[in-house]
Amino acid sequence: MKRLIEIVEKAKSLGRRTRIAVALAEDANTIGAICRATKEGFIHPVLIGDKHRIECLLEAQGLPLSETEIIDIKEPAQATKEAVRMVRDGEADVLMKGLVGTDQFLREVLNKERGLLPPKAVMSYACALELPKYHKLLIISDTAVLPTPDFSQKLAMVNYSVKMAHTLGIEKPKVALISATEKVSPGMPNTLDYALLCKMADRGQIKGCTIDGPLDVFLACDKEAVATKGVPTPIDGDADILIFPNLETANAFYKGLMLFGGGELAGLIQGTTKPVVVMSRSESENSKYYCIALSCLMAEET
């Protein structure tokens, strides 16, 4: 898949309505995306929150109440607990954040007794970006969860991103490990982690992808830069996946592309037993719609 709309078309082709439980479904962008996906026939929403507010938003979108389920729980923490419970107990296939704060939402996802993260699993985040100036979808990680990932977390980020790429039909994705330079240096500890990841891939410990790094973004995504710099790399300016050294760099990278580069995205929490959609309250309705479609594809694999 080279465009986000292809994710939607694939979700439609599944021939089923994925049940999505939305915690505090009271913001216009979330309801707009939910209504769009419902009208197009690939989800059945369970909307948890203030019933009156939700009904007003649905009415503004022209979606009949009969096409949704509404659970009237006004308190954000309780609404979140109920949404997580439904997904954990198999009453819904996907969990989605609405107007509830991200910290409060993720605390419930991470709860050891009633959450969605298996013991010892790494929770991370990966998203696919559609960019006007890039020729295909670009998956990046981690933009939202891991502030300073250690080696084992970087390994998990790679494996989660590769799995997402396979879901999107990319048989052997090219993974670029991003740094400020292509040189391995003890002064930049992330480059040492990258060298070890590449050696693991050489020995078959990381499968289903081509991986190289450290690389800067030019070497990862610009064939002309590869030719100019003369740096041999199997990524060859044609990356499918960018793995960033920390959340600050990844978050700034993607937000800059969204704000100034006209990007849209589809992303999910990784490592949980069921797909979890976590979007900033400021994200566009379009991006939330694409996230919903991606969650439907990933739900087929859980």
PDB file of C-alpha atoms in Angstrom:
ATOM      1  CA  MET A   1       0.000   0.000   0.000  1.00  0.00           C
ATOM      2  CA  LYS A   2       1.313   3.419  -0.961  1.00  0.00           C
ATOM      3  CA  ARG A   3      -1.550   5.641   0.214  1.00  0.00           C
ATOM      4  CA  LEU A   4      -3.672   5.746   3.358  1.00  0.00           C
ATOM      5  CA  ILE A   5      -6.900   5.429   1.369  1.00  0.00           C
ATOM      6  CA  GLU A   6      -5.733   1.930   0.412  1.00  0.00           C
ATOM      7  CA  ILE A   7      -5.917   0.977   4.097  1.00  0.00           C
ATOM      8  CA  VAL A   8      -9.558   2.064   4.082  1.00  0.00           C
ATOM      9  CA  GLU A   9     -10.307   0.048   0.941  1.00  0.00           C
ATOM     10  CA  LYS A  10      -8.720  -3.031   2.519  1.00  0.00           C
ATOM     11  CA  ALA A  11     -10.762  -2.535   5.713  1.00  0.00           C
ATOM     12  CA  LYS A  12     -13.933  -2.358   3.625  1.00  0.00           C
ATOM     13  CA  SER A  13     -12.984  -5.541   1.778  1.00  0.00           C
ATOM     14  CA  LEU A  14     -12.915  -7.544   5.036  1.00  0.00           C
ATOM     15  CA  GLY A  15     -16.704  -7.780   4.841  1.00  0.00           C
ATOM     16  CA  ARG A  16     -17.278  -7.269   8.550  1.00  0.00           C
ATOM     17  CA  ARG A  17     -17.922  -4.462  11.008  1.00  0.00           C
ATOM     18  CA  THR A  18     -15.137  -4.223  13.589  1.00  0.00           C
ATOM     19  CA  ARG A  19     -16.483  -3.293  17.022  1.00  0.00           C
ATOM     20  CA  ILE A  20     -14.718  -0.213  18.404  1.00  0.00           C
ATOM     21  CA  ALA A  21     -15.135   0.920  22.020  1.00  0.00           C
ATOM     22  CA  VAL A  22     -14.477   4.663  22.333  1.00  0.00           C
ATOM     23  CA  ALA A  23     -13.617   6.054  25.769  1.00  0.00           C
ATOM     24  CA  LEU A  24     -15.284   9.450  26.354  1.00  0.00           C
ATOM     25  CA  ALA A  25     -16.563   9.824  22.791  1.00  0.00           C
ATOM     26  CA  GLU A  26     -17.434  13.500  23.140  1.00  0.00           C
ATOM     27  CA  ASP A  27     -15.183  15.393  20.698  1.00  0.00           C
ATOM     28  CA  ALA A  28     -16.200  16.374  17.182  1.00  0.00           C
ATOM     29  CA  ASN A  29     -13.125  15.014  15.350  1.00  0.00           C
ATOM     30  CA  THR A  30     -13.435  11.561  16.919  1.00  0.00           C
ATOM     31  CA  ILE A  31     -17.184  11.382  16.292  1.00  0.00           C
ATOM     32  CA  GLY A  32     -16.673  12.654  12.728  1.00  0.00           C
ATOM     33  CA  ALA A  33     -14.173   9.882  11.992  1.00  0.00           C
ATOM     34  CA  ILE A  34     -16.350   7.263  13.705  1.00  0.00           C
ATOM     35  CA  CYS A  35     -19.428   8.324  11.752  1.00  0.00           C
ATOM     36  CA  ARG A  36     -17.547   8.256   8.459  1.00  0.00           C
ATOM     37  CA  ALA A  37     -16.274   4.718   9.073  1.00  0.00           C
ATOM     38  CA  THR A  38     -19.718   3.583  10.251  1.00  0.00           C
ATOM     39  CA  LYS A  39     -21.456   4.983   7.172  1.00  0.00           C
ATOM     40  CA  GLU A  40     -18.897   3.219   4.983  1.00  0.00           C
ATOM     41  CA  GLY A  41     -19.734  -0.076   6.644  1.00  0.00           C
ATOM     42  CA  PHE A  42     -16.535  -1.312   8.262  1.00  0.00           C
ATOM     43  CA  ILE A  43     -17.071  -0.531  11.972  1.00  0.00           C
ATOM     44  CA  HIS A  44     -19.740  -0.763  14.638  1.00  0.00           C
ATOM     45  CA  PRO A  45     -19.073   1.882  17.318  1.00  0.00           C
ATOM     46  CA  VAL A  46     -19.693   1.578  21.046  1.00  0.00           C
ATOM     47  CA  LEU A  47     -19.591   5.162  22.313  1.00  0.00           C
ATOM     48  CA  ILE A  48     -18.994   5.613  26.024  1.00  0.00           C
ATOM     49  CA  GLY A  49     -19.477   9.002  27.692  1.00  0.00           C
ATOM     50  CA  ASP A  50     -22.112  11.666  28.252  1.00  0.00           C
ATOM     51  CA  LYS A  51     -25.094  10.328  26.290  1.00  0.00           C
ATOM     52  CA  HIS A  52     -26.638  13.729  25.580  1.00  0.00           C
ATOM     53  CA  ARG A  53     -23.384  15.190  24.215  1.00  0.00           C
ATOM     54  CA  ILE A  54     -22.738  12.112  22.089  1.00  0.00           C
ATOM     55  CA  GLU A  55     -26.267  12.169  20.653  1.00  0.00           C
ATOM     56  CA  CYS A  56     -25.896  15.849  19.722  1.00  0.00           C
ATOM     57  CA  LEU A  57     -22.625  15.132  17.911  1.00  0.00           C
ATOM     58  CA  LEU A  58     -24.142  12.170  16.080  1.00  0.00           C
ATOM     59  CA  GLU A  59     -27.133  14.246  15.050  1.00  0.00           C
ATOM     60  CA  ALA A  60     -24.802  16.922  13.633  1.00  0.00           C
ATOM     61  CA  GLN A  61     -23.108  14.202  11.565  1.00  0.00           C
ATOM     62  CA  GLY A  62     -26.398  12.771  10.345  1.00  0.00           C
ATOM     63  CA  LEU A  63     -25.777   9.284  11.738  1.00  0.00           C
ATOM     64  CA  PRO A  64     -28.883   7.466  13.017  1.00  0.00           C
ATOM     65  CA  LEU A  65     -28.607   6.481  16.674  1.00  0.00           C
ATOM     66  CA  SER A  66     -29.674   2.958  15.688  1.00  0.00           C
ATOM     67  CA  GLU A  67     -26.282   2.423  14.029  1.00  0.00           C
ATOM     68  CA  THR A  68     -24.372   2.903  17.297  1.00  0.00           C
ATOM     69  CA  GLU A  69     -24.371   1.750  20.899  1.00  0.00           C
ATOM     70  CA  ILE A  70     -24.146   4.473  23.549  1.00  0.00           C
ATOM     71  CA  ILE A  71     -23.190   3.774  27.154  1.00  0.00           C
ATOM     72  CA  ASP A  72     -23.952   6.712  29.417  1.00  0.00           C
ATOM     73  CA  ILE A  73     -20.935   7.132  31.738  1.00  0.00           C
ATOM     74  CA  LYS A  74     -20.028  10.753  32.353  1.00  0.00           C
ATOM     75  CA  GLU A  75     -16.945  10.356  34.543  1.00  0.00           C
ATOM     76  CA  PRO A  76     -13.775  10.017  32.357  1.00  0.00           C
ATOM     77  CA  ALA A  77     -12.007   7.402  34.479  1.00  0.00           C
ATOM     78  CA  GLN A  78     -15.076   5.174  34.645  1.00  0.00           C
ATOM     79  CA  ALA A  79     -15.755   5.586  30.920  1.00  0.00           C
ATOM     80  CA  THR A  80     -12.180   4.519  30.192  1.00  0.00           C
ATOM     81  CA  LYS A  81     -12.379   1.514  32.513  1.00  0.00           C
ATOM     82  CA  GLU A  82     -15.545   0.329  30.798  1.00  0.00           C
ATOM     83  CA  ALA A  83     -14.042   0.718  27.312  1.00  0.00           C
ATOM     84  CA  VAL A  84     -10.935  -1.243  28.315  1.00  0.00           C
ATOM     85  CA  ARG A  85     -13.061  -3.921  30.004  1.00  0.00           C
ATOM     86  CA  MET A  86     -15.152  -4.423  26.877  1.00  0.00           C
ATOM     87  CA  VAL A  87     -12.060  -4.940  24.731  1.00  0.00           C
ATOM     88  CA  ARG A  88     -10.358  -7.182  27.285  1.00  0.00           C
ATOM     89  CA  ASP A  89     -13.488  -9.342  27.636  1.00  0.00           C
ATOM     90  CA  GLY A  90     -13.991  -9.683  23.879  1.00  0.00           C
ATOM     91  CA  GLU A  91     -17.077  -7.454  23.683  1.00  0.00           C
ATOM     92  CA  ALA A  92     -15.180  -5.117  21.340  1.00  0.00           C
ATOM     93  CA  ASP A  93     -12.252  -5.625  18.957  1.00  0.00           C
ATOM     94  CA  VAL A  94     -10.522  -2.214  19.212  1.00  0.00           C
ATOM     95  CA  LEU A  95     -10.048   0.401  21.937  1.00  0.00           C
ATOM     96  CA  MET A  96     -10.025   4.098  20.983  1.00  0.00           C
ATOM     97  CA  LYS A  97      -9.317   7.233  23.002  1.00  0.00           C
ATOM     98  CA  GLY A  98     -11.846  10.036  22.815  1.00  0.00           C
ATOM     99  CA  LEU A  99     -11.764  13.216  24.897  1.00  0.00           C
ATOM    100  CA  VAL A 100     -10.104  11.570  27.907  1.00  0.00           C
ATOM    101  CA  GLY A 101      -6.538  12.652  28.673  1.00  0.00           C
ATOM    102  CA  THR A 102      -3.795  10.430  27.241  1.00  0.00           C
ATOM    103  CA  ASP A 103      -2.136   9.785  30.628  1.00  0.00           C
ATOM    104  CA  GLN A 104      -5.396   8.677  32.213  1.00  0.00           C
ATOM    105  CA  PHE A 105      -6.250   6.529  29.194  1.00  0.00           C
ATOM    106  CA  LEU A 106      -2.871   4.767  29.083  1.00  0.00           C
ATOM    107  CA  ARG A 107      -2.870   4.133  32.841  1.00  0.00           C
ATOM    108  CA  GLU A 108      -5.925   1.971  32.351  1.00  0.00           C
ATOM    109  CA  VAL A 109      -4.425   0.211  29.312  1.00  0.00           C
ATOM    110  CA  LEU A 110      -1.305  -0.536  31.387  1.00  0.00           C
ATOM    111  CA  ASN A 111      -3.140  -1.653  34.537  1.00  0.00           C
ATOM    112  CA  LYS A 112      -1.612  -4.995  35.545  1.00  0.00           C
ATOM    113  CA  GLU A 113      -4.887  -6.529  36.654  1.00  0.00           C
ATOM    114  CA  ARG A 114      -7.383  -5.213  34.121  1.00  0.00           C
ATOM    115  CA  GLY A 115      -5.361  -3.701  31.262  1.00  0.00           C
ATOM    116  CA  LEU A 116      -4.381  -4.834  27.776  1.00  0.00           C
ATOM    117  CA  LEU A 117      -0.587  -5.177  27.990  1.00  0.00           C
ATOM    118  CA  PRO A 118       0.717  -8.737  28.557  1.00  0.00           C
ATOM    119  CA  PRO A 119       3.340  -9.277  31.283  1.00  0.00           C
ATOM    120  CA  LYS A 120       6.858  -8.204  30.218  1.00  0.00           C
ATOM    121  CA  ALA A 121       5.588  -6.871  26.881  1.00  0.00           C
ATOM    122  CA  VAL A 122       6.970  -3.576  25.528  1.00  0.00           C
ATOM    123  CA  MET A 123       4.382  -0.933  24.708  1.00  0.00           C
ATOM    124  CA  SER A 124       5.355   1.307  21.818  1.00  0.00           C
ATOM    125  CA  TYR A 125       3.756   3.324  19.020  1.00  0.00           C
ATOM    126  CA  ALA A 126       4.119   3.167  15.243  1.00  0.00           C
ATOM    127  CA  CYS A 127       2.375   5.162  12.565  1.00  0.00           C
ATOM    128  CA  ALA A 128       2.263   5.219   8.776  1.00  0.00           C
ATOM    129  CA  LEU A 129       2.630   8.672   7.224  1.00  0.00           C
ATOM    130  CA  GLU A 130       1.392   9.739   3.812  1.00  0.00           C
ATOM    131  CA  LEU A 131       3.550  12.644   2.620  1.00  0.00           C
ATOM    132  CA  PRO A 132       3.076  14.671  -0.569  1.00  0.00           C
ATOM    133  CA  LYS A 133       6.813  14.533  -1.331  1.00  0.00           C
ATOM    134  CA  TYR A 134       7.440  10.839  -0.632  1.00  0.00           C
ATOM    135  CA  HIS A 135       6.490   8.109  -3.082  1.00  0.00           C
ATOM    136  CA  LYS A 136       4.960   5.670  -0.589  1.00  0.00           C
ATOM    137  CA  LEU A 137       3.800   5.301   2.999  1.00  0.00           C
ATOM    138  CA  LEU A 138       6.524   5.845   5.594  1.00  0.00           C
ATOM    139  CA  ILE A 139       6.242   4.065   8.947  1.00  0.00           C
ATOM    140  CA  ILE A 140       7.937   5.757  11.920  1.00  0.00           C
ATOM    141  CA  SER A 141       8.477   4.815  15.580  1.00  0.00           C
ATOM    142  CA  ASP A 142       8.278   5.774  18.416  1.00  0.00           C
ATOM    143  CA  THR A 143       6.429   9.106  18.369  1.00  0.00           C
ATOM    144  CA  ALA A 144       4.333   8.805  21.525  1.00  0.00           C
ATOM    145  CA  VAL A 145       5.246   6.244  24.203  1.00  0.00           C
ATOM    146  CA  LEU A 146       8.944   5.507  24.843  1.00  0.00           C
ATOM    147  CA  PRO A 147      10.904   8.641  25.880  1.00  0.00           C
ATOM    148  CA  THR A 148      14.408   7.135  25.678  1.00  0.00           C
ATOM    149  CA  PRO A 149      14.135   3.538  24.467  1.00  0.00           C
ATOM    150  CA  ASP A 150      16.814   1.105  25.590  1.00  0.00           C
ATOM    151  CA  PHE A 151      18.171  -1.629  23.335  1.00  0.00           C
ATOM    152  CA  SER A 152      15.402  -4.154  24.002  1.00  0.00           C
ATOM    153  CA  GLN A 153      12.777  -1.470  23.401  1.00  0.00           C
ATOM    154  CA  LYS A 154      14.420  -0.459  20.112  1.00  0.00           C
ATOM    155  CA  LEU A 155      14.306  -4.110  19.080  1.00  0.00           C
ATOM    156  CA  ALA A 156      10.590  -4.199  19.901  1.00  0.00           C
ATOM    157  CA  MET A 157      10.058  -0.974  17.920  1.00  0.00           C
ATOM    158  CA  VAL A 158      11.686  -2.587  14.882  1.00  0.00           C
ATOM    159  CA  ASN A 159       9.649  -5.779  15.159  1.00  0.00           C
ATOM    160  CA  TYR A 160       6.346  -3.946  15.672  1.00  0.00           C
ATOM    161  CA  SER A 161       7.011  -1.654  12.710  1.00  0.00           C
ATOM    162  CA  VAL A 162       7.931  -4.593  10.489  1.00  0.00           C
ATOM    163  CA  LYS A 163       4.706  -6.350  11.471  1.00  0.00           C
ATOM    164  CA  MET A 164       2.723  -3.222  10.558  1.00  0.00           C
ATOM    165  CA  ALA A 165       4.541  -3.033   7.216  1.00  0.00           C
ATOM    166  CA  HIS A 166       3.624  -6.663   6.483  1.00  0.00           C
ATOM    167  CA  THR A 167      -0.016  -5.838   7.277  1.00  0.00           C
ATOM    168  CA  LEU A 168       0.214  -3.037   4.721  1.00  0.00           C
ATOM    169  CA  GLY A 169       1.429  -5.470   2.080  1.00  0.00           C
ATOM    170  CA  ILE A 170       5.154  -4.641   2.206  1.00  0.00           C
ATOM    171  CA  GLU A 171       6.792  -8.076   2.039  1.00  0.00           C
ATOM    172  CA  LYS A 172      10.342  -7.069   2.980  1.00  0.00           C
ATOM    173  CA  PRO A 173      10.349  -3.504   4.336  1.00  0.00           C
ATOM    174  CA  LYS A 174      13.521  -1.426   4.404  1.00  0.00           C
ATOM    175  CA  VAL A 175      14.219  -0.276   7.970  1.00  0.00           C
ATOM    176  CA  ALA A 176      16.444   2.788   8.478  1.00  0.00           C
ATOM    177  CA  LEU A 177      17.858   3.398  11.970  1.00  0.00           C
ATOM    178  CA  ILE A 178      17.931   7.179  12.181  1.00  0.00           C
ATOM    179  CA  SER A 179      20.707   9.291  13.655  1.00  0.00           C
ATOM    180  CA  ALA A 180      22.429  12.595  12.853  1.00  0.00           C
ATOM    181  CA  THR A 181      25.229  10.722  11.087  1.00  0.00           C
ATOM    182  CA  GLU A 182      25.961   7.460   9.312  1.00  0.00           C
ATOM    183  CA  LYS A 183      29.047   6.826  11.452  1.00  0.00           C
ATOM    184  CA  VAL A 184      29.075   4.539  14.501  1.00  0.00           C
ATOM    185  CA  SER A 185      30.507   6.521  17.411  1.00  0.00           C
ATOM    186  CA  PRO A 186      30.859   5.834  21.167  1.00  0.00           C
ATOM    187  CA  GLY A 187      29.957   9.488  21.679  1.00  0.00           C
ATOM    188  CA  MET A 188      26.500   8.749  20.263  1.00  0.00           C
ATOM    189  CA  PRO A 189      25.305   5.654  22.189  1.00  0.00           C
ATOM    190  CA  ASN A 190      22.289   5.084  19.935  1.00  0.00           C
ATOM    191  CA  THR A 191      24.615   4.324  17.044  1.00  0.00           C
ATOM    192  CA  LEU A 192      26.089   1.436  19.048  1.00  0.00           C
ATOM    193  CA  ASP A 193      22.587   0.021  19.551  1.00  0.00           C
ATOM    194  CA  TYR A 194      21.996   0.381  15.828  1.00  0.00           C
ATOM    195  CA  ALA A 195      25.171  -1.513  14.968  1.00  0.00           C
ATOM    196  CA  LEU A 196      24.065  -4.372  17.222  1.00  0.00           C
ATOM    197  CA  LEU A 197      20.594  -4.453  15.635  1.00  0.00           C
ATOM    198  CA  CYS A 198      22.193  -4.715  12.194  1.00  0.00           C
ATOM    199  CA  LYS A 199      24.402  -7.603  13.347  1.00  0.00           C
ATOM    200  CA  MET A 200      21.346  -9.378  14.773  1.00  0.00           C
ATOM    201  CA  ALA A 201      19.637  -9.001  11.399  1.00  0.00           C
ATOM    202  CA  ASP A 202      22.735 -10.405   9.647  1.00  0.00           C
ATOM    203  CA  ARG A 203      22.476 -13.497  11.859  1.00  0.00           C
ATOM    204  CA  GLY A 204      18.747 -13.965  11.294  1.00  0.00           C
ATOM    205  CA  GLN A 205      17.638 -12.778  14.719  1.00  0.00           C
ATOM    206  CA  ILE A 206      15.537 -10.028  13.136  1.00  0.00           C
ATOM    207  CA  LYS A 207      13.430 -11.376  10.290  1.00  0.00           C
ATOM    208  CA  GLY A 208      11.235 -10.119   7.481  1.00  0.00           C
ATOM    209  CA  CYS A 209      13.085  -6.916   6.677  1.00  0.00           C
ATOM    210  CA  THR A 210      16.248  -5.230   5.386  1.00  0.00           C
ATOM    211  CA  ILE A 211      17.813  -3.071   8.091  1.00  0.00           C
ATOM    212  CA  ASP A 212      20.690  -0.578   8.168  1.00  0.00           C
ATOM    213  CA  GLY A 213      21.977   2.219  10.349  1.00  0.00           C
ATOM    214  CA  PRO A 214      22.935   4.580  11.630  1.00  0.00           C
ATOM    215  CA  LEU A 215      21.658   6.680   8.727  1.00  0.00           C
ATOM    216  CA  ASP A 216      20.484  10.258   8.503  1.00  0.00           C
ATOM    217  CA  VAL A 217      17.079  11.026   6.986  1.00  0.00           C
ATOM    218  CA  PHE A 218      18.625  11.964   3.622  1.00  0.00           C
ATOM    219  CA  LEU A 219      20.351   8.598   3.227  1.00  0.00           C
ATOM    220  CA  ALA A 220      17.171   6.880   4.361  1.00  0.00           C
ATOM    221  CA  CYS A 221      14.728   8.662   2.069  1.00  0.00           C
ATOM    222  CA  ASP A 222      16.576  10.414  -0.782  1.00  0.00           C
ATOM    223  CA  LYS A 223      18.298   8.440  -3.543  1.00  0.00           C
ATOM    224  CA  GLU A 224      20.110  11.544  -4.780  1.00  0.00           C
ATOM    225  CA  ALA A 225      21.650  12.066  -1.346  1.00  0.00           C
ATOM    226  CA  VAL A 226      22.905   8.472  -1.358  1.00  0.00           C
ATOM    227  CA  ALA A 227      24.598   9.061  -4.707  1.00  0.00           C
ATOM    228  CA  THR A 228      26.037  12.406  -3.589  1.00  0.00           C
ATOM    229  CA  LYS A 229      27.386  11.144  -0.263  1.00  0.00           C
ATOM    230  CA  GLY A 230      28.647   7.884  -1.722  1.00  0.00           C
ATOM    231  CA  VAL A 231      27.554   5.887   1.341  1.00  0.00           C
ATOM    232  CA  PRO A 232      26.686   2.285   0.433  1.00  0.00           C
ATOM    233  CA  THR A 233      23.465   1.204   2.117  1.00  0.00           C
ATOM    234  CA  PRO A 234      20.842  -1.413   1.218  1.00  0.00           C
ATOM    235  CA  ILE A 235      18.184   1.132   2.165  1.00  0.00           C
ATOM    236  CA  ASP A 236      19.321   3.225  -0.839  1.00  0.00           C
ATOM    237  CA  GLY A 237      17.139   6.250  -0.083  1.00  0.00           C
ATOM    238  CA  ASP A 238      13.995   4.109  -0.286  1.00  0.00           C
ATOM    239  CA  ALA A 239      13.079   3.428   3.369  1.00  0.00           C
ATOM    240  CA  ASP A 240       9.732   1.997   4.404  1.00  0.00           C
ATOM    241  CA  ILE A 241      10.409   2.393   8.136  1.00  0.00           C
ATOM    242  CA  LEU A 242      12.309   4.981  10.184  1.00  0.00           C
ATOM    243  CA  ILE A 243      13.306   4.077  13.743  1.00  0.00           C
ATOM    244  CA  PHE A 244      14.200   7.146  15.811  1.00  0.00           C
ATOM    245  CA  PRO A 245      16.553   7.216  18.819  1.00  0.00           C
ATOM    246  CA  ASN A 246      14.050   8.860  21.174  1.00  0.00           C
ATOM    247  CA  LEU A 247      10.550  10.234  21.443  1.00  0.00           C
ATOM    248  CA  GLU A 248      11.620  13.882  21.166  1.00  0.00           C
ATOM    249  CA  THR A 249      13.149  13.454  17.725  1.00  0.00           C
ATOM    250  CA  ALA A 250      10.369  11.216  16.387  1.00  0.00           C
ATOM    251  CA  ASN A 251       7.583  13.420  17.746  1.00  0.00           C
ATOM    252  CA  ALA A 252       9.100  16.624  16.388  1.00  0.00           C
ATOM    253  CA  PHE A 253       9.740  14.952  13.027  1.00  0.00           C
ATOM    254  CA  TYR A 254       6.171  13.773  12.518  1.00  0.00           C
ATOM    255  CA  LYS A 255       4.490  16.910  13.880  1.00  0.00           C
ATOM    256  CA  GLY A 256       6.609  19.088  11.611  1.00  0.00           C
ATOM    257  CA  LEU A 257       5.553  16.994   8.621  1.00  0.00           C
ATOM    258  CA  MET A 258       1.901  17.143   9.654  1.00  0.00           C
ATOM    259  CA  LEU A 259       1.937  20.910  10.213  1.00  0.00           C
ATOM    260  CA  PHE A 260       4.201  22.119   7.409  1.00  0.00           C
ATOM    261  CA  GLY A 261       4.340  19.206   4.987  1.00  0.00           C
ATOM    262  CA  GLY A 262       0.660  18.349   4.545  1.00  0.00           C
ATOM    263  CA  GLY A 263       1.054  14.869   6.046  1.00  0.00           C
ATOM    264  CA  GLU A 264      -1.665  12.530   7.266  1.00  0.00           C
ATOM    265  CA  LEU A 265      -1.149   9.440   9.379  1.00  0.00           C
ATOM    266  CA  ALA A 266      -2.540   6.146  10.579  1.00  0.00           C
ATOM    267  CA  GLY A 267      -1.024   4.879  13.825  1.00  0.00           C
ATOM    268  CA  LEU A 268      -1.585   2.504  16.718  1.00  0.00           C
ATOM    269  CA  ILE A 269      -0.225   1.547  20.122  1.00  0.00           C
ATOM    270  CA  GLN A 270       1.903  -1.588  19.724  1.00  0.00           C
ATOM    271  CA  GLY A 271       2.369  -4.527  22.107  1.00  0.00           C
ATOM    272  CA  THR A 272      -1.198  -4.712  23.458  1.00  0.00           C
ATOM    273  CA  THR A 273      -3.442  -7.756  23.130  1.00  0.00           C
ATOM    274  CA  LYS A 274      -5.899  -5.792  20.944  1.00  0.00           C
ATOM    275  CA  PRO A 275      -5.403  -2.673  18.760  1.00  0.00           C
ATOM    276  CA  VAL A 276      -5.445   0.619  20.657  1.00  0.00           C
ATOM    277  CA  VAL A 277      -6.022   3.937  18.874  1.00  0.00           C
ATOM    278  CA  VAL A 278      -4.483   6.905  20.703  1.00  0.00           C
ATOM    279  CA  MET A 279      -4.604  10.236  18.899  1.00  0.00           C
ATOM    280  CA  SER A 280      -3.991  13.749  20.131  1.00  0.00           C
ATOM    281  CA  ARG A 281      -7.180  15.734  20.568  1.00  0.00           C
ATOM    282  CA  SER A 282      -5.764  18.187  18.002  1.00  0.00           C
ATOM    283  CA  GLU A 283      -5.298  15.558  15.259  1.00  0.00           C
ATOM    284  CA  SER A 284      -7.472  15.899  12.166  1.00  0.00           C
ATOM    285  CA  GLU A 285     -10.636  13.922  11.553  1.00  0.00           C
ATOM    286  CA  ASN A 286      -8.918  12.425   8.489  1.00  0.00           C
ATOM    287  CA  SER A 287      -6.023  11.017  10.505  1.00  0.00           C
ATOM    288  CA  LYS A 288      -8.396   9.550  13.098  1.00  0.00           C
ATOM    289  CA  TYR A 289     -10.389   7.957  10.275  1.00  0.00           C
ATOM    290  CA  TYR A 290      -7.244   6.349   8.850  1.00  0.00           C
ATOM    291  CA  CYS A 291      -6.249   5.112  12.322  1.00  0.00           C
ATOM    292  CA  ILE A 292      -9.626   3.442  12.659  1.00  0.00           C
ATOM    293  CA  ALA A 293      -9.185   1.695   9.293  1.00  0.00           C
ATOM    294  CA  LEU A 294      -5.685   0.497  10.266  1.00  0.00           C
ATOM    295  CA  SER A 295      -7.006  -0.832  13.591  1.00  0.00           C
ATOM    296  CA  CYS A 296      -9.539  -2.935  11.670  1.00  0.00           C
ATOM    297  CA  LEU A 297      -6.736  -4.581   9.671  1.00  0.00           C
ATOM    298  CA  MET A 298      -4.609  -5.182  12.778  1.00  0.00           C
ATOM    299  CA  ALA A 299      -7.632  -6.588  14.672  1.00  0.00           C
ATOM    300  CA  GLU A 300      -7.807  -9.366  12.082  1.00  0.00           C
ATOM    301  CA  GLU A 301      -4.346 -10.520  13.205  1.00  0.00           C
ATOM    302  CA  THR A 302      -4.885 -10.537  16.997  1.00  0.00           C
TER     303      THR A 302
END
